[in-house]
Amino acid sequence: MERQDLTRRQLLAAASAGSLAGLASSTIGTYGNVTNRATKLAILGGEPVRKNKSWPSWPYWDENVVDSVTKTTKSRIWCRIQSKSGTVPTFEKKFADLVGAKFCVATGSGTQALHTCVEALGIGPGDEVITSPYTDPGTISSILTARALPVMADLDCESYQLDPDDVERKINENTRAIMPVHMGGQAADMGRIMEIAKRHDLKVIEDAAQAHLAEYKGKKLGTIGDLGCFSFQASKTIACGEGGGIVANDEELMDKCYTVHNHGTSRGGRTEVAGPKYRMNEFEAAVLLGQWPGIEERFARRNANAAHLTARLKDVPGIRPQKLYEGTGKGSFYLYAMSYLKEHFNDVDRDTFLKALRAEGVSLSPYIKNGLHREPWIDHILSRPVYKKMYSKRRLKEYRRQCECPNCDRVCAEMAMIWASGPLLGTKEDMDDVADAIIKVYENRDKLRSI
Ligand SMILES: Cc1ncc(COP(=O)(O)O)c(C=O)c1O
Protein backbone atom coordinates (compact mmCIF):
# COMPACT_ATOMS: atom_id res chain seq x y z
CA MET A 1 0.00 0.00 0.00
CA GLU A 2 2.60 2.48 1.24
CA ARG A 3 4.63 2.01 -1.89
CA GLN A 4 2.03 3.49 -4.23
CA ASP A 5 1.11 6.14 -1.77
CA LEU A 6 4.68 7.23 -1.24
CA THR A 7 5.38 7.28 -4.93
CA ARG A 8 2.48 9.66 -5.50
CA ARG A 9 3.65 11.90 -2.66
CA GLN A 10 7.18 11.84 -3.93
CA LEU A 11 5.99 12.84 -7.35
CA LEU A 12 4.09 15.80 -5.92
CA ALA A 13 7.04 16.94 -3.86
CA ALA A 14 9.42 16.59 -6.75
CA ALA A 15 7.06 18.42 -9.04
CA SER A 16 6.78 21.32 -6.59
CA ALA A 17 10.58 21.35 -6.34
CA GLY A 18 10.82 21.46 -10.12
CA SER A 19 12.79 18.24 -10.41
CA LEU A 20 10.50 15.91 -12.32
CA ALA A 21 13.20 15.35 -14.92
CA GLY A 22 15.55 14.09 -12.22
CA LEU A 23 12.85 11.82 -10.89
CA ALA A 24 12.16 10.26 -14.22
CA SER A 25 15.76 9.18 -14.56
CA SER A 26 16.13 7.83 -11.04
CA THR A 27 14.67 5.06 -8.96
CA ILE A 28 13.26 7.23 -6.21
CA GLY A 29 11.04 5.34 -3.81
CA THR A 30 13.07 2.16 -3.60
CA TYR A 31 15.27 3.39 -0.76
CA GLY A 32 12.51 3.65 1.80
CA ASN A 33 12.76 6.64 4.08
CA VAL A 34 11.06 9.76 2.79
CA THR A 35 10.34 11.56 6.03
CA ASN A 36 12.98 14.19 5.33
CA ARG A 37 11.91 14.97 1.81
CA ALA A 38 9.82 18.00 2.55
CA THR A 39 11.99 19.38 5.34
CA LYS A 40 14.35 22.26 4.76
CA LEU A 41 18.08 21.55 4.48
CA ALA A 42 19.95 22.50 7.65
CA ILE A 43 22.45 24.48 5.60
CA LEU A 44 19.53 26.66 4.48
CA GLY A 45 18.22 27.14 8.00
CA GLY A 46 16.23 23.92 8.55
CA GLU A 47 16.49 21.44 11.43
CA PRO A 48 19.49 19.11 11.16
CA VAL A 49 18.85 15.38 11.01
CA ARG A 50 21.36 14.77 13.81
CA LYS A 51 21.72 17.15 16.71
CA ASN A 52 23.63 17.01 20.02
CA LYS A 53 24.71 13.40 19.52
CA SER A 54 28.26 12.15 19.58
CA TRP A 55 29.89 9.15 17.90
CA PRO A 56 31.80 6.43 19.77
CA SER A 57 35.27 7.90 20.06
CA TRP A 58 38.43 6.32 18.72
CA PRO A 59 40.98 4.89 19.50
CA TYR A 60 39.23 2.46 21.79
CA TRP A 61 40.43 1.95 25.37
CA ASP A 62 39.05 0.59 28.61
CA GLU A 63 40.52 -0.32 31.99
CA ASN A 64 42.04 -3.53 30.53
CA VAL A 65 44.27 -1.39 28.32
CA VAL A 66 45.33 0.81 31.22
CA ASP A 67 46.05 -2.25 33.42
CA SER A 68 48.06 -3.88 30.65
CA VAL A 69 50.28 -0.80 30.20
CA THR A 70 50.71 -0.45 33.97
CA LYS A 71 51.74 -4.10 34.23
CA THR A 72 54.34 -3.66 31.51
CA THR A 73 55.67 -0.50 33.16
CA LYS A 74 56.11 -2.27 36.48
CA SER A 75 57.64 -5.40 34.90
CA ARG A 76 60.62 -3.42 33.58
CA ILE A 77 60.42 -5.61 30.44
CA TRP A 78 60.22 -2.71 28.00
CA CYS A 79 61.96 -4.20 24.96
CA ARG A 80 61.06 -7.41 23.13
CA ILE A 81 64.51 -8.95 23.36
CA GLN A 82 64.42 -8.86 27.17
CA SER A 83 61.97 -11.75 27.41
CA LYS A 84 60.51 -14.47 25.20
CA SER A 85 57.21 -14.16 27.10
CA GLY A 86 56.96 -10.37 27.08
CA THR A 87 54.04 -8.51 25.49
CA VAL A 88 55.48 -8.43 21.93
CA PRO A 89 56.06 -12.19 21.59
CA THR A 90 52.68 -12.81 23.28
CA PHE A 91 50.95 -10.41 20.92
CA GLU A 92 52.61 -12.06 17.91
CA LYS A 93 51.19 -15.45 18.90
CA LYS A 94 47.72 -14.09 19.60
CA PHE A 95 47.54 -12.05 16.42
CA ALA A 96 48.73 -14.98 14.27
CA ASP A 97 45.99 -17.13 15.88
CA LEU A 98 43.38 -14.43 15.35
CA VAL A 99 44.01 -14.27 11.59
CA GLY A 100 44.73 -17.97 11.13
CA ALA A 101 48.42 -17.65 10.26
CA LYS A 102 51.27 -19.72 11.66
CA PHE A 103 53.63 -16.82 12.37
CA CYS A 104 53.66 -13.10 13.07
CA VAL A 105 56.49 -10.59 13.43
CA ALA A 106 55.45 -7.31 15.03
CA THR A 107 57.01 -4.04 13.83
CA GLY A 108 56.90 -0.34 14.70
CA SER A 109 54.44 0.51 11.88
CA GLY A 110 52.65 -0.85 8.83
CA THR A 111 55.18 0.90 6.60
CA GLN A 112 57.99 -0.89 8.42
CA ALA A 113 56.17 -4.21 8.05
CA LEU A 114 55.86 -3.71 4.28
CA HIS A 115 59.48 -2.63 3.87
CA THR A 116 60.65 -5.62 5.92
CA CYS A 117 58.77 -7.93 3.53
CA VAL A 118 60.24 -6.27 0.43
CA GLU A 119 63.76 -6.73 1.84
CA ALA A 120 63.11 -10.27 3.08
CA LEU A 121 62.03 -11.28 -0.44
CA GLY A 122 65.35 -9.93 -1.75
CA ILE A 123 63.68 -7.17 -3.77
CA GLY A 124 65.96 -4.18 -4.34
CA PRO A 125 67.60 -1.89 -6.90
CA GLY A 126 66.53 -2.71 -10.46
CA ASP A 127 63.40 -4.56 -9.34
CA GLU A 128 59.79 -3.42 -9.74
CA VAL A 129 56.74 -3.96 -7.54
CA ILE A 130 53.23 -3.32 -8.83
CA THR A 131 50.86 -1.64 -6.41
CA SER A 132 47.99 0.82 -6.13
CA PRO A 133 48.17 4.62 -6.35
CA TYR A 134 45.12 4.85 -4.08
CA THR A 135 46.72 4.21 -0.72
CA ASP A 136 48.69 5.63 2.17
CA PRO A 137 52.19 6.85 1.19
CA GLY A 138 53.57 4.05 3.40
CA THR A 139 52.77 1.49 0.68
CA ILE A 140 54.97 3.20 -1.91
CA SER A 141 57.56 4.21 0.68
CA SER A 142 58.19 0.55 1.54
CA ILE A 143 59.27 -0.10 -2.06
CA LEU A 144 61.27 3.12 -2.43
CA THR A 145 63.15 2.53 0.81
CA ALA A 146 64.45 -0.69 -0.78
CA ARG A 147 65.44 1.44 -3.83
CA ALA A 148 63.10 -0.58 -6.01
CA LEU A 149 60.55 0.95 -8.40
CA PRO A 150 56.87 1.16 -7.38
CA VAL A 151 54.77 0.73 -10.51
CA MET A 152 51.19 1.89 -10.08
CA ALA A 153 48.35 0.04 -11.75
CA ASP A 154 44.98 1.71 -12.14
CA LEU A 155 41.83 0.92 -10.14
CA ASP A 156 38.45 -0.64 -10.52
CA CYS A 157 36.37 2.55 -10.10
CA GLU A 158 33.64 0.81 -8.11
CA SER A 159 35.69 -1.23 -5.64
CA TYR A 160 38.64 1.24 -5.33
CA GLN A 161 40.92 -1.81 -5.58
CA LEU A 162 43.65 -2.66 -8.09
CA ASP A 163 42.36 -3.57 -11.54
CA PRO A 164 43.95 -6.99 -12.22
CA ASP A 165 43.94 -6.36 -16.00
CA ASP A 166 46.05 -3.24 -15.56
CA VAL A 167 48.33 -5.10 -13.14
CA GLU A 168 48.97 -7.69 -15.81
CA ARG A 169 49.61 -5.03 -18.48
CA LYS A 170 52.32 -3.50 -16.29
CA ILE A 171 54.32 -6.66 -15.68
CA ASN A 172 57.76 -6.67 -17.34
CA GLU A 173 61.02 -8.57 -16.96
CA ASN A 174 61.95 -6.52 -13.84
CA THR A 175 58.70 -7.17 -11.98
CA ARG A 176 59.21 -9.20 -8.82
CA ALA A 177 56.04 -8.76 -6.79
CA ILE A 178 52.49 -7.47 -6.60
CA MET A 179 51.41 -5.51 -3.52
CA PRO A 180 47.61 -5.36 -3.53
CA VAL A 181 46.07 -2.92 -1.06
CA HIS A 182 42.84 -4.04 0.62
CA MET A 183 41.27 -0.62 0.45
CA GLY A 184 38.90 0.33 3.23
CA GLY A 185 39.36 -3.05 4.87
CA GLN A 186 37.70 -4.99 2.03
CA ALA A 187 39.32 -7.59 -0.18
CA ALA A 188 41.09 -6.68 -3.40
CA ASP A 189 40.30 -9.04 -6.29
CA MET A 190 42.55 -11.71 -4.76
CA GLY A 191 41.36 -14.61 -6.91
CA ARG A 192 42.59 -12.89 -10.07
CA ILE A 193 45.66 -11.32 -8.48
CA MET A 194 46.91 -14.67 -7.14
CA GLU A 195 46.27 -16.31 -10.50
CA ILE A 196 48.27 -13.59 -12.33
CA ALA A 197 51.09 -13.81 -9.77
CA LYS A 198 51.30 -17.57 -10.20
CA ARG A 199 51.35 -17.35 -13.98
CA HIS A 200 54.18 -14.77 -13.97
CA ASP A 201 56.07 -16.28 -11.03
CA LEU A 202 55.67 -13.19 -8.83
CA LYS A 203 55.49 -12.83 -5.05
CA VAL A 204 52.41 -11.27 -3.42
CA ILE A 205 52.74 -8.99 -0.39
CA GLU A 206 49.26 -8.10 0.83
CA ASP A 207 48.93 -4.58 2.18
CA ALA A 208 46.25 -5.43 4.74
CA ALA A 209 47.07 -2.30 6.79
CA GLN A 210 43.34 -1.45 6.83
CA ALA A 211 41.99 -4.98 6.75
CA HIS A 212 42.25 -6.65 10.16
CA LEU A 213 39.99 -9.72 10.42
CA ALA A 214 38.47 -9.15 6.98
CA GLU A 215 37.81 -12.26 4.91
CA TYR A 216 37.94 -13.50 1.33
CA LYS A 217 36.81 -16.99 0.33
CA GLY A 218 36.99 -18.20 3.93
CA LYS A 219 40.52 -16.88 4.61
CA LYS A 220 41.51 -13.82 6.55
CA LEU A 221 43.12 -11.08 4.47
CA GLY A 222 46.88 -11.04 4.92
CA THR A 223 47.04 -14.85 4.78
CA ILE A 224 46.38 -15.32 1.05
CA GLY A 225 49.62 -14.02 -0.49
CA ASP A 226 53.21 -14.91 0.44
CA LEU A 227 53.24 -12.31 3.20
CA GLY A 228 50.59 -10.03 4.72
CA CYS A 229 51.09 -6.70 6.52
CA PHE A 230 48.94 -4.83 9.03
CA SER A 231 49.04 -1.38 10.62
CA PHE A 232 48.08 -0.63 14.22
CA GLN A 233 48.38 3.14 13.79
CA ALA A 234 45.94 5.11 15.97
CA SER A 235 43.09 5.30 13.43
CA LYS A 236 43.06 1.58 12.53
CA THR A 237 40.42 -0.88 13.79
CA ILE A 238 43.06 -2.44 16.08
CA ALA A 239 45.33 0.36 17.25
CA CYS A 240 48.23 1.20 19.55
CA GLY A 241 49.35 4.61 18.26
CA GLU A 242 52.01 3.36 15.86
CA GLY A 243 52.57 -0.32 15.18
CA GLY A 244 52.58 -2.99 12.51
CA GLY A 245 52.70 -6.72 11.93
CA ILE A 246 53.64 -9.27 9.28
CA VAL A 247 51.92 -12.66 9.03
CA ALA A 248 52.67 -15.78 6.97
CA ASN A 249 52.85 -19.55 7.16
CA ASP A 250 56.35 -19.98 5.71
CA GLU A 251 58.71 -20.30 8.69
CA GLU A 252 61.90 -19.71 6.73
CA LEU A 253 60.54 -16.54 5.16
CA MET A 254 59.25 -15.29 8.52
CA ASP A 255 62.68 -15.92 10.07
CA LYS A 256 64.10 -13.74 7.30
CA CYS A 257 61.54 -11.04 8.18
CA TYR A 258 62.59 -11.28 11.83
CA THR A 259 66.25 -10.92 10.88
CA VAL A 260 65.65 -7.96 8.55
CA HIS A 261 63.50 -6.07 11.10
CA ASN A 262 66.06 -6.75 13.85
CA HIS A 263 68.87 -4.68 12.19
CA GLY A 264 69.90 -7.77 10.22
CA THR A 265 70.43 -9.92 13.32
CA SER A 266 68.84 -13.37 13.43
CA ARG A 267 67.00 -15.00 16.33
CA GLY A 268 70.25 -16.91 16.88
CA GLY A 269 72.13 -13.64 17.46
CA ARG A 270 74.26 -13.52 14.27
CA THR A 271 74.23 -10.31 12.22
CA GLU A 272 73.56 -11.77 8.80
CA VAL A 273 72.10 -9.17 6.43
CA ALA A 274 71.63 -5.43 6.02
CA GLY A 275 68.49 -4.40 7.87
CA PRO A 276 66.83 -1.52 9.72
CA LYS A 277 65.73 -1.65 13.38
CA TYR A 278 61.96 -1.94 13.25
CA ARG A 279 61.08 -3.78 16.46
CA MET A 280 57.73 -3.14 18.13
CA ASN A 281 58.20 -2.04 21.74
CA GLU A 282 56.57 -3.70 24.73
CA PHE A 283 54.27 -0.77 25.53
CA GLU A 284 52.73 -0.84 22.05
CA ALA A 285 52.06 -4.56 22.42
CA ALA A 286 50.65 -3.96 25.92
CA VAL A 287 48.08 -1.53 24.46
CA LEU A 288 47.17 -4.10 21.81
CA LEU A 289 46.84 -7.02 24.25
CA GLY A 290 44.70 -4.89 26.56
CA GLN A 291 42.12 -4.67 23.74
CA TRP A 292 41.78 -8.42 23.27
CA PRO A 293 38.63 -8.84 25.35
CA GLY A 294 35.72 -7.95 23.05
CA ILE A 295 37.83 -7.57 19.91
CA GLU A 296 35.70 -9.91 17.76
CA GLU A 297 32.45 -8.43 19.10
CA ARG A 298 33.59 -4.98 17.97
CA PHE A 299 34.25 -6.30 14.47
CA ALA A 300 30.86 -8.03 14.41
CA ARG A 301 29.21 -4.76 15.41
CA ARG A 302 30.94 -2.81 12.61
CA ASN A 303 29.84 -5.44 10.11
CA ALA A 304 26.22 -5.40 11.32
CA ASN A 305 26.09 -1.59 11.20
CA ALA A 306 27.71 -1.52 7.76
CA ALA A 307 25.14 -4.03 6.47
CA HIS A 308 22.32 -1.84 7.77
CA LEU A 309 23.81 1.28 6.21
CA THR A 310 24.31 -0.45 2.87
CA ALA A 311 20.72 -1.70 2.90
CA ARG A 312 19.54 1.88 3.45
CA LEU A 313 21.85 3.45 0.86
CA LYS A 314 22.16 0.98 -1.96
CA ASP A 315 19.16 2.23 -3.90
CA VAL A 316 19.68 5.94 -3.33
CA PRO A 317 20.39 7.39 -6.77
CA GLY A 318 23.90 8.83 -7.01
CA ILE A 319 25.20 6.99 -3.94
CA ARG A 320 27.13 3.82 -4.69
CA PRO A 321 28.53 1.92 -1.69
CA GLN A 322 31.91 0.24 -2.28
CA LYS A 323 31.63 -2.75 -4.63
CA LEU A 324 32.66 -6.03 -3.03
CA TYR A 325 34.08 -8.96 -4.99
CA GLU A 326 32.46 -12.35 -4.98
CA GLY A 327 34.00 -14.29 -2.13
CA THR A 328 34.20 -11.26 0.18
CA GLY A 329 33.23 -12.26 3.70
CA LYS A 330 33.30 -10.02 6.75
CA GLY A 331 34.98 -6.63 6.31
CA SER A 332 37.24 -4.72 8.63
CA PHE A 333 35.42 -1.41 8.02
CA TYR A 334 38.32 0.91 8.62
CA LEU A 335 36.38 3.04 6.12
CA TYR A 336 32.77 2.87 5.09
CA ALA A 337 33.27 4.07 1.53
CA MET A 338 30.90 5.12 -1.22
CA SER A 339 30.99 7.04 -4.50
CA TYR A 340 29.07 10.29 -4.91
CA LEU A 341 27.84 10.50 -8.50
CA LYS A 342 27.02 14.14 -9.04
CA GLU A 343 24.98 13.60 -12.20
CA HIS A 344 22.20 12.31 -9.93
CA PHE A 345 22.46 15.39 -7.71
CA ASN A 346 21.81 18.09 -10.32
CA ASP A 347 25.55 18.12 -11.12
CA VAL A 348 26.35 19.70 -7.78
CA ASP A 349 29.98 19.15 -6.83
CA ARG A 350 30.99 16.77 -4.06
CA ASP A 351 32.23 19.49 -1.71
CA THR A 352 28.83 21.15 -1.70
CA PHE A 353 27.16 17.78 -1.04
CA LEU A 354 29.56 17.16 1.87
CA LYS A 355 28.94 20.68 3.22
CA ALA A 356 25.17 20.13 3.16
CA LEU A 357 25.61 16.78 4.92
CA ARG A 358 27.87 18.30 7.57
CA ALA A 359 25.15 20.83 8.36
CA GLU A 360 22.79 17.88 8.88
CA GLY A 361 25.20 16.62 11.57
CA VAL A 362 26.82 13.89 9.45
CA SER A 363 30.45 14.26 8.40
CA LEU A 364 31.72 12.32 5.42
CA SER A 365 35.27 12.80 4.17
CA PRO A 366 36.65 12.91 0.60
CA TYR A 367 39.62 10.82 1.92
CA ILE A 368 42.66 10.82 -0.42
CA LYS A 369 42.78 14.05 -2.40
CA ASN A 370 45.27 12.89 -5.04
CA GLY A 371 46.36 9.41 -5.97
CA LEU A 372 50.07 8.83 -5.34
CA HIS A 373 50.64 8.96 -9.11
CA ARG A 374 50.01 12.72 -8.81
CA GLU A 375 52.46 13.44 -5.99
CA PRO A 376 55.94 15.00 -6.46
CA TRP A 377 57.94 11.95 -5.31
CA ILE A 378 57.95 10.73 -8.93
CA ASP A 379 60.00 13.74 -10.08
CA HIS A 380 62.24 13.23 -7.09
CA ILE A 381 63.13 9.63 -7.90
CA LEU A 382 63.40 10.21 -11.66
CA SER A 383 65.97 12.93 -11.02
CA ARG A 384 68.09 10.84 -8.67
CA PRO A 385 71.36 9.45 -10.09
CA VAL A 386 70.75 6.11 -8.37
CA TYR A 387 67.50 5.52 -10.32
CA LYS A 388 69.10 6.76 -13.56
CA LYS A 389 71.84 4.18 -13.03
CA MET A 390 69.51 1.30 -12.21
CA TYR A 391 66.87 1.72 -14.93
CA SER A 392 67.33 2.49 -18.62
CA LYS A 393 66.33 5.87 -20.08
CA ARG A 394 63.64 4.11 -22.05
CA ARG A 395 62.21 2.42 -18.97
CA LEU A 396 62.07 5.65 -16.98
CA LYS A 397 60.34 7.46 -19.87
CA GLU A 398 57.80 4.69 -20.13
CA TYR A 399 57.45 4.72 -16.34
CA ARG A 400 56.32 8.33 -16.38
CA ARG A 401 53.71 7.51 -19.01
CA GLN A 402 52.51 4.58 -16.90
CA CYS A 403 51.85 6.96 -14.03
CA GLU A 404 48.58 7.97 -15.69
CA CYS A 405 45.77 6.42 -13.66
CA PRO A 406 42.49 7.99 -14.83
CA ASN A 407 40.28 5.62 -12.83
CA CYS A 408 42.13 6.56 -9.66
CA ASP A 409 41.55 10.26 -10.48
CA ARG A 410 37.87 9.50 -10.79
CA VAL A 411 37.77 7.62 -7.48
CA CYS A 412 39.51 10.56 -5.78
CA ALA A 413 36.88 12.92 -7.21
CA GLU A 414 33.88 10.75 -6.26
CA MET A 415 34.84 9.32 -2.86
CA ALA A 416 32.74 10.08 0.21
CA MET A 417 33.54 8.00 3.24
CA ILE A 418 33.20 7.61 6.98
CA TRP A 419 36.26 7.02 9.15
CA ALA A 420 34.55 3.94 10.48
CA SER A 421 36.71 2.50 13.31
CA GLY A 422 34.76 4.40 15.98
CA PRO A 423 31.52 5.52 14.27
CA LEU A 424 30.58 2.03 13.08
CA LEU A 425 30.57 0.94 16.72
CA GLY A 426 27.53 3.19 17.15
CA THR A 427 23.87 2.18 17.20
CA LYS A 428 21.48 1.32 14.41
CA GLU A 429 19.94 4.75 15.01
CA ASP A 430 23.32 6.36 14.36
CA MET A 431 23.40 4.55 11.00
CA ASP A 432 19.87 5.71 10.28
CA ASP A 433 21.00 9.29 10.90
CA VAL A 434 23.68 8.88 8.24
CA ALA A 435 21.24 7.39 5.74
CA ASP A 436 18.48 9.91 6.58
CA ALA A 437 20.87 12.84 6.12
CA ILE A 438 22.06 11.55 2.73
CA ILE A 439 18.52 10.88 1.57
CA LYS A 440 17.38 14.31 2.79
CA VAL A 441 20.15 15.99 0.79
CA TYR A 442 19.30 13.86 -2.24
CA GLU A 443 15.63 14.76 -2.03
CA ASN A 444 16.53 18.44 -1.80
CA ARG A 445 19.16 18.25 -4.53
CA ASP A 446 17.50 20.99 -6.56
CA LYS A 447 18.28 23.43 -3.71
CA LEU A 448 21.98 22.60 -3.54
CA ARG A 449 22.91 25.00 -6.30
CA SER A 450 21.95 27.94 -4.13
CA ILE A 451 24.53 27.03 -1.47
C1 LIG B 1 46.69 0.98 2.98
C2 LIG B 1 47.77 1.38 3.93
N1 LIG B 1 49.01 0.94 3.71
C3 LIG B 1 50.03 1.25 4.54
C4 LIG B 1 49.82 2.06 5.63
C5 LIG B 1 50.99 2.43 6.48
O1 LIG B 1 50.82 2.02 7.82
P1 LIG B 1 51.51 2.85 8.99
O2 LIG B 1 50.86 4.19 9.07
O3 LIG B 1 51.26 2.03 10.21
O4 LIG B 1 52.95 2.97 8.68
C6 LIG B 1 48.54 2.55 5.89
C7 LIG B 1 48.27 3.43 7.03
O5 LIG B 1 47.44 4.33 6.98
C8 LIG B 1 47.49 2.22 5.01
O6 LIG B 1 46.24 2.65 5.20
XYZ file of C-alpha atoms in Angstrom, residues 50 53-62 65 234-239 291 298 301-302 418-427 430-431:
34
model
C 21.360 14.767 13.805
C 24.707 13.404 19.517
C 28.263 12.152 19.578
C 29.892 9.152 17.903
C 31.797 6.433 19.769
C 35.269 7.898 20.062
C 38.425 6.324 18.722
C 40.981 4.893 19.502
C 39.226 2.459 21.794
C 40.425 1.953 25.367
C 39.051 0.588 28.613
C 44.268 -1.389 28.320
C 45.941 5.108 15.968
C 43.090 5.302 13.434
C 43.055 1.583 12.534
C 40.421 -0.880 13.791
C 43.062 -2.439 16.082
C 45.332 0.361 17.250
C 42.121 -4.667 23.743
C 33.588 -4.984 17.975
C 29.215 -4.759 15.406
C 30.938 -2.813 12.615
C 33.200 7.609 6.975
C 36.262 7.017 9.154
C 34.555 3.937 10.477
C 36.709 2.498 13.309
C 34.756 4.403 15.982
C 31.521 5.521 14.266
C 30.577 2.027 13.079
C 30.570 0.938 16.724
C 27.527 3.186 17.151
C 23.874 2.180 17.200
C 23.316 6.362 14.358
C 23.400 4.547 11.000
